[in-house]
Short mmCIF file of C-alpha atoms and ligand atoms in Angstrom, two decimals:
data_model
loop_
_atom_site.label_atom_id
_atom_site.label_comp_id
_atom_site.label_asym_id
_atom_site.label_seq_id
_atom_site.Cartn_x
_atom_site.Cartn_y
_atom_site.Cartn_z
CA UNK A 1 -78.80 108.64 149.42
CA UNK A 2 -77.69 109.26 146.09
CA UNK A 3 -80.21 108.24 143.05
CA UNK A 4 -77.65 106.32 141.07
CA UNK A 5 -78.04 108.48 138.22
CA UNK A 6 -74.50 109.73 137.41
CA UNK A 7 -71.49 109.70 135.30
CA UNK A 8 -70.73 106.41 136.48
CA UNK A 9 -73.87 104.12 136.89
CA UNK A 10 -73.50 100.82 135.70
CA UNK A 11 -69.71 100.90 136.10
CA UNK A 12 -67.37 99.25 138.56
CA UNK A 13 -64.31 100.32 139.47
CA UNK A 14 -61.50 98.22 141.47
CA UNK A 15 -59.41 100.54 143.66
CA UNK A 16 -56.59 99.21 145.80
CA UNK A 17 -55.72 101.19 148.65
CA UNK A 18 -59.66 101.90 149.13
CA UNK A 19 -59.35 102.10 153.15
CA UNK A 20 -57.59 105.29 153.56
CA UNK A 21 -56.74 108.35 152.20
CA UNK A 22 -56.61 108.76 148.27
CA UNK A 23 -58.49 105.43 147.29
CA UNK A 24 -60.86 106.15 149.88
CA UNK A 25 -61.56 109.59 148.65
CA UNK A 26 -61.78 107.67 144.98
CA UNK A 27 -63.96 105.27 146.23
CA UNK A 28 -66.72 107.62 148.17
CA UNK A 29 -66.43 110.01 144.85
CA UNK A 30 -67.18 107.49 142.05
CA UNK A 31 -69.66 105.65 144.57
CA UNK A 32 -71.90 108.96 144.92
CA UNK A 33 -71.89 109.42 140.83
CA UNK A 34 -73.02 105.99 140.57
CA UNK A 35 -70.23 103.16 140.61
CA UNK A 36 -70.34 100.21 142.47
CA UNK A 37 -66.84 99.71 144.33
CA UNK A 38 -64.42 96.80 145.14
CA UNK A 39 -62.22 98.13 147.82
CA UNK A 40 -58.99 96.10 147.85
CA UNK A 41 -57.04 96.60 151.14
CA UNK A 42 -55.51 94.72 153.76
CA UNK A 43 -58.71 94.39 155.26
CA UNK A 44 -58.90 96.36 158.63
CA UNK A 45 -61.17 98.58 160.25
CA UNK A 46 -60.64 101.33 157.99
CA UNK A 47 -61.49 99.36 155.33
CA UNK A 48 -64.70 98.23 156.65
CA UNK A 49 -65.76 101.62 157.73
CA UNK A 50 -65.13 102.99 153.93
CA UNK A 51 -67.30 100.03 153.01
CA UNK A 52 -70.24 101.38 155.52
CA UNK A 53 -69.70 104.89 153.94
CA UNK A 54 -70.52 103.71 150.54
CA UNK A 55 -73.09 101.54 151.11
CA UNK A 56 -74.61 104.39 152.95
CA UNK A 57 -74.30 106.62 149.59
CA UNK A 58 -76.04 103.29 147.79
CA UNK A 59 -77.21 100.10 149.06
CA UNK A 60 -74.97 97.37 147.79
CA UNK A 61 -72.91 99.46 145.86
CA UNK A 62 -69.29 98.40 148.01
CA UNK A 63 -67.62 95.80 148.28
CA UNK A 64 -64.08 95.41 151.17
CA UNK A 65 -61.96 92.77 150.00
CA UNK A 66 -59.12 90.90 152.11
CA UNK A 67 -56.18 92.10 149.46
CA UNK A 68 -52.70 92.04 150.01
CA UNK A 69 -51.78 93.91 146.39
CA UNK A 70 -48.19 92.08 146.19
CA UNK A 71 -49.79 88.99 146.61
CA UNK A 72 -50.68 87.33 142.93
CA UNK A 73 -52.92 84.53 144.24
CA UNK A 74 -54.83 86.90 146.23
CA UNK A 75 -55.24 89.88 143.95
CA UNK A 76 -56.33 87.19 141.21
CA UNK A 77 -58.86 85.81 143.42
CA UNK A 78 -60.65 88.89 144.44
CA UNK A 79 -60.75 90.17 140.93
CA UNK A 80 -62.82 86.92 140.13
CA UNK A 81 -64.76 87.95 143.11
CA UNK A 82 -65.41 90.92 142.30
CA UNK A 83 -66.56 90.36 138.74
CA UNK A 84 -68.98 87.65 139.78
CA UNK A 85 -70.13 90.27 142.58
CA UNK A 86 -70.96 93.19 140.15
CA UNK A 87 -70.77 91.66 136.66
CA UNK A 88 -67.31 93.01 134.99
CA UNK A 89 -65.27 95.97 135.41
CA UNK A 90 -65.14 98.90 133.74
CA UNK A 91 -62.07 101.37 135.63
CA UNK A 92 -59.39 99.87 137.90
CA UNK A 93 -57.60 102.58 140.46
CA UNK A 94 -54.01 101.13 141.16
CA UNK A 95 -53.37 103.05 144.29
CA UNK A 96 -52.39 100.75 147.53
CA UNK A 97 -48.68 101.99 148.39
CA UNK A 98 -46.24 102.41 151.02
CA UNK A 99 -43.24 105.06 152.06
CA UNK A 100 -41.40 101.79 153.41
CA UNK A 101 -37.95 101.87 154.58
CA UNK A 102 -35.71 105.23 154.24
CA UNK A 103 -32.56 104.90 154.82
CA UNK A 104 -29.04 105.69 153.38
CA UNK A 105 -28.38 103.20 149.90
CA UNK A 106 -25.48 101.56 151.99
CA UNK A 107 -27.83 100.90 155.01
CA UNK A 108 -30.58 100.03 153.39
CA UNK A 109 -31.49 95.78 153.89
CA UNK A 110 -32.45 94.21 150.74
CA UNK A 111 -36.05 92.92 152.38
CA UNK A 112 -37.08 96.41 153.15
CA UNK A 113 -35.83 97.44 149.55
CA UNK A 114 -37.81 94.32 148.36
CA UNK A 115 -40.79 95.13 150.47
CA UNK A 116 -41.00 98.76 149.24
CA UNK A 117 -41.26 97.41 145.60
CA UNK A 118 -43.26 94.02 146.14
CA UNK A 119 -45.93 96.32 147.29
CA UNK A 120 -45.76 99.76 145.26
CA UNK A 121 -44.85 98.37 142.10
CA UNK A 122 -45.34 94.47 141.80
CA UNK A 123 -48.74 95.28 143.43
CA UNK A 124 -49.58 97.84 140.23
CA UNK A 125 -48.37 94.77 137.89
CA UNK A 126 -50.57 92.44 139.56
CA UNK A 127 -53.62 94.58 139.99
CA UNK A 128 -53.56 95.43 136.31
CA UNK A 129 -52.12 91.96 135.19
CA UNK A 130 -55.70 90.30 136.49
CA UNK A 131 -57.76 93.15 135.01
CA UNK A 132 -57.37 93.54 132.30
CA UNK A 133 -58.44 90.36 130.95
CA UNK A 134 -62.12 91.89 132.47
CA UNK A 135 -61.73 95.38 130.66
CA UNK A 136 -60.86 93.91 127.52
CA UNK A 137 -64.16 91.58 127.56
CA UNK A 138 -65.73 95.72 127.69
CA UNK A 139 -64.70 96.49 124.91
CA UNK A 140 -63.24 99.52 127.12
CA UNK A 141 -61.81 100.83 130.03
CA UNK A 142 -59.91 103.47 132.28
CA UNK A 143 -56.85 102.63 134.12
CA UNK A 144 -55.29 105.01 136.97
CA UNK A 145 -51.72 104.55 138.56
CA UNK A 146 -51.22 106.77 141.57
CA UNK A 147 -47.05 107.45 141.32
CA UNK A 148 -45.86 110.63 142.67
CA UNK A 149 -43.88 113.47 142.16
CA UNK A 150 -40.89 111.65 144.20
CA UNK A 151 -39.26 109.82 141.88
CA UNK A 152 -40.40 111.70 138.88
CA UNK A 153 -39.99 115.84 139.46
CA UNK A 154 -38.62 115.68 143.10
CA UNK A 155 -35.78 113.91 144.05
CA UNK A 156 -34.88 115.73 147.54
CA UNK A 157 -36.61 113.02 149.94
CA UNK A 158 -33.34 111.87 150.98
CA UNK A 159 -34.21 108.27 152.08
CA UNK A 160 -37.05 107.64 150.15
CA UNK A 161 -34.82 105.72 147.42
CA UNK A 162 -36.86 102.69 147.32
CA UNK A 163 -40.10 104.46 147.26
CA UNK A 164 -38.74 107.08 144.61
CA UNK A 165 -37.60 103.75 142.14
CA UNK A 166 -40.91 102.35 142.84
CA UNK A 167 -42.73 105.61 141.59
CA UNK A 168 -40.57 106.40 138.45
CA UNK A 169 -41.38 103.04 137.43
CA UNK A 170 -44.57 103.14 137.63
CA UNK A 171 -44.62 106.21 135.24
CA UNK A 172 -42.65 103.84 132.59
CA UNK A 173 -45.17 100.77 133.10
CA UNK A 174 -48.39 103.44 132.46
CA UNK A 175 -46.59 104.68 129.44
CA UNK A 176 -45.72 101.19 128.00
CA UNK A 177 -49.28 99.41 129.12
CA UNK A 178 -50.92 102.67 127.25
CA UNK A 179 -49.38 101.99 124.00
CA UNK A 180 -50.22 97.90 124.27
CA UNK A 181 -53.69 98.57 125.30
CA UNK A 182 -54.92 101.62 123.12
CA UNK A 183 -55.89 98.92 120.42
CA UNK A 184 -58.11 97.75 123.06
CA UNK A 185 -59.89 100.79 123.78
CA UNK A 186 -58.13 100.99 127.80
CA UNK A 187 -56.85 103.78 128.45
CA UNK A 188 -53.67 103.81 130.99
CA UNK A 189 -53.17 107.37 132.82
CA UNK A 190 -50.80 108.01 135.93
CA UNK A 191 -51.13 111.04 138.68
CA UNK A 192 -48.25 112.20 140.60
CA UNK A 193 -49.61 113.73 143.37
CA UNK A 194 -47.47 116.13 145.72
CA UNK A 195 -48.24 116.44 149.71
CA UNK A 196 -51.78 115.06 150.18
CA UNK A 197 -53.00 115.09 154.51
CA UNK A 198 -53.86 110.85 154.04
CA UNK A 199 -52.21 108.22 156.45
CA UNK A 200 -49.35 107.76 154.84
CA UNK A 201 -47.04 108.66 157.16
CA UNK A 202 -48.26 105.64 159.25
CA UNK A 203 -46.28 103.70 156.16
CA UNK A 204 -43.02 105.26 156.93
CA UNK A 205 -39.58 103.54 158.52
CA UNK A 206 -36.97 105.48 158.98
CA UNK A 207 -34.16 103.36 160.13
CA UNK A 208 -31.04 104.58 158.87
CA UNK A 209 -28.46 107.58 158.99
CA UNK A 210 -30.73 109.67 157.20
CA UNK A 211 -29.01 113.05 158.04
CA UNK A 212 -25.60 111.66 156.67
CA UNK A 213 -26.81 112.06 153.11
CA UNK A 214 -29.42 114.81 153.15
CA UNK A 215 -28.67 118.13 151.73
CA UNK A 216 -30.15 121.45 153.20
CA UNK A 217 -32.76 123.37 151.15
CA UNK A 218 -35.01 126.74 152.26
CA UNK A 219 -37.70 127.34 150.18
CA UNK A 220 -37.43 131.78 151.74
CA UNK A 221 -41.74 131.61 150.81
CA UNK A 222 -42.60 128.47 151.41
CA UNK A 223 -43.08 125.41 149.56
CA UNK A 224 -46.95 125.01 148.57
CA UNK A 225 -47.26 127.55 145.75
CA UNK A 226 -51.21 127.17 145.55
CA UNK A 227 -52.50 126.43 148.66
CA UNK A 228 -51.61 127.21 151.78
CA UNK A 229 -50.34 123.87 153.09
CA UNK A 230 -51.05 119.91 151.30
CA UNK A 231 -53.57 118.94 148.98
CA UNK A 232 -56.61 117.07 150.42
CA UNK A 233 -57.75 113.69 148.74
CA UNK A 234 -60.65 114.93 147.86
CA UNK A 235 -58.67 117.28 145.74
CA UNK A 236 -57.19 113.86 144.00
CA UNK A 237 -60.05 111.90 143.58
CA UNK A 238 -61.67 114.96 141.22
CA UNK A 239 -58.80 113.80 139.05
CA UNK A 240 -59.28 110.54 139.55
CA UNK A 241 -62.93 110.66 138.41
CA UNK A 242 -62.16 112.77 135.36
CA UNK A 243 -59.72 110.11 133.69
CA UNK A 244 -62.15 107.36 134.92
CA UNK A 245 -65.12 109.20 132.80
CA UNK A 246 -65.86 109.61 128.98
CA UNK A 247 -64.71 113.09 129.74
CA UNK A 248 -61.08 112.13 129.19
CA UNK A 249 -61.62 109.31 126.11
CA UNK A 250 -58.96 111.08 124.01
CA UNK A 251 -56.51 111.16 127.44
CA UNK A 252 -54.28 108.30 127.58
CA UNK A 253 -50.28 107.48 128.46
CA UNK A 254 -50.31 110.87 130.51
CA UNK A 255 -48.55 111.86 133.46
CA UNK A 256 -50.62 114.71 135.17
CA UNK A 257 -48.72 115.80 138.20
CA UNK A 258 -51.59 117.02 141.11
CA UNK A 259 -49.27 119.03 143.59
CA UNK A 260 -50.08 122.81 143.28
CA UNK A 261 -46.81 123.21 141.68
CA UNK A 262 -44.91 122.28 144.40
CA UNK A 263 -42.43 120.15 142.37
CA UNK A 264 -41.93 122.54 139.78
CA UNK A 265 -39.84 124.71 143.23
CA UNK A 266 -37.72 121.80 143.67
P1 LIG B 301 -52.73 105.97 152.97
O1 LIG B 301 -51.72 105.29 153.83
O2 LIG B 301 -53.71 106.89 153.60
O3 LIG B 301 -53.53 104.88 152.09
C1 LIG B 301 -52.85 103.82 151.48
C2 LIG B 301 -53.70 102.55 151.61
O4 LIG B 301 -53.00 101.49 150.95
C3 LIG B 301 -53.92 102.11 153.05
O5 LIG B 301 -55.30 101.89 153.30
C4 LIG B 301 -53.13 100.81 153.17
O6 LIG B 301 -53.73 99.84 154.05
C5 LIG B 301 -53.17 100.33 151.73
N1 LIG B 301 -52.11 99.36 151.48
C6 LIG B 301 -50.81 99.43 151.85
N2 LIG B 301 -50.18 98.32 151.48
C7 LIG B 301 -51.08 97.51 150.88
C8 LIG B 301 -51.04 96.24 150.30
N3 LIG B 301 -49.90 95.50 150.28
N4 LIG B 301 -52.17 95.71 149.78
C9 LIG B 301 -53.32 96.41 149.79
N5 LIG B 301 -53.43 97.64 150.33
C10 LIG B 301 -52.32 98.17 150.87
O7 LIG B 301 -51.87 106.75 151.87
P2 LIG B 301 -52.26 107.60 150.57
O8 LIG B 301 -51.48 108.85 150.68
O9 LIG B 301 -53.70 107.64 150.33
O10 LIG B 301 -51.53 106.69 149.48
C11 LIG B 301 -52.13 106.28 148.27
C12 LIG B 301 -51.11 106.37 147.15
O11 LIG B 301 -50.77 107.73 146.95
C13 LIG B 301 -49.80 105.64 147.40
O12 LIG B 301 -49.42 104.92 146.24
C14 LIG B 301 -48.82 106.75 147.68
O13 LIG B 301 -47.51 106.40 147.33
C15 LIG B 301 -49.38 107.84 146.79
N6 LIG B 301 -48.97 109.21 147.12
C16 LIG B 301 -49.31 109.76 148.31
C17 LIG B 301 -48.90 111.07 148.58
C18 LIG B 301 -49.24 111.75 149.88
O14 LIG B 301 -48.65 112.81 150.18
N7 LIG B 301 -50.15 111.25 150.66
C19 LIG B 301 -48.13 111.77 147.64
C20 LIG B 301 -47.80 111.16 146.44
C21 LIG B 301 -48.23 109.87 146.19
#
């Protein structure tokens, strides 16, 4: 049981995405330095289980809500939900995301395109759209956009052209939403993580020709400069905890890439 004396007690942070993987690893870290939680997912069994996990770390600390990110009238009502729950909010985690569809540009069917970007980057608009009113009654607060380095330093997933668009833009709505809310003391930071061992894969289509427009590349040592394989969330929600905290007050409108320079080879 932690003693809810951290970096982080008296501060709650809404993290979409909070059943698996990244968010989850964001959730249990910020939870065990003293945050209360409100885990926005499509509310499964994962979901419930990361709830359990926190409230293990603190009594009534976490909260699972029923959130389907690309949905406005559901993201807006479990904000509300969440402030009367725990009082306000002080960091908001825009994580939830999906590989979606890859497939060739010519095969690719506009609702699977749609899909790919309803979720990845309508859902970061919406999350953040219904926030921020709450952060600005602060006085404060710390923003996080998970993107990725497809889309933004790689561009070899051959495929992954809806996902890629939906993670380049998200680096240019961080970057724009820093400037409009620095006046307001909310501070707007994206990661671009590189491999990470989550469930993503679970998220992935592939439905078209993808071998008709991929082009070959050997890496002779490898591909995972720094470690010796992908990066574990864990490894991500350190980050994520650092531009949530004081810590990083001067930090805003960056884009810190979190990939053991794996990009950097491609
Ligand atoms: P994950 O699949 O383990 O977790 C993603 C979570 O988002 C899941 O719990 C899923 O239920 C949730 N989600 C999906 N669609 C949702 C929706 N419409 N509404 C609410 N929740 C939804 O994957 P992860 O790797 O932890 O992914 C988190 C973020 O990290 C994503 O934005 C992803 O693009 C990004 N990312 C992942 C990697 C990687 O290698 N794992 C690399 C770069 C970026």
């Amino acid at each position: 049981m932690s003693n809810g004396n951290g970096r982080f007690t008296g501060k709650t942070a809404i993290i979409t995405g909070a059943g698996s993987g990244i968010g989850r690893a964001a959730a249990v870290k910020l939870a065990r330095e003293g945050a209360n939680v409100a885990l926005f997912d499509l509310k499964d069994e994962r979901t419930k289980e990361a709830e359990r996990e926190l409230n293990a770390i603190r009594e009534g600390c976490a909260r699972a809500f029923d959130v389907d990110t690309s949905n406005p009238e559901r993201v807006e009502k479990a904000v509300l939900e969440a402030v009367e729950i725990f009082g306000g909010i002080d960091i908001v985690f825009a994580n939830a995301g999906i590989n979606g569809v890859l497939a060739p540009i010519d095969e690719m069917k506009l609702e699977d395109w749609q899909k790919t970007l309803d979720i990845n980057l309508n859902g970061t608009f919406l999350t953040i759209k219904y926030t921020i009113p709450h952060l600005k009654k602060r006085g404060q607060g710390s923003i996080i956009i998970t993107s990725s380095v497809n889309g933004t330093r790689e561009f070899t997933g051959f495929g992954m052209i809806a996902y890629s668009t939906t993670k380049a833009g998200q680096v240019g709505f961080a970057k724009m939403a820093a400037l409009e809310l620095a006046k307001f003391k909310i501070r707007v930071n994206v990661i671009c993580p590189g491999a990470i061992s989550t469930n993503i894969d679970q998220s992935t289509d592939v439905e078209g020709n993808i071998e008709k427009i991929a082009i070959p590349i050997e890496y002779p040592e490898g591909d995972q400069p720094l470690a010796d394989g992908p990066g574990k969330p864990e490894e991500v929600a350190d980050l994520v905890a650092f531009l949530a905290s004081d810590e990083s007050r001067h930090i805003t409108g960056s884009q810190i890439f979190i990939d053991g320079a794996e990009s950097l080879l491609r």
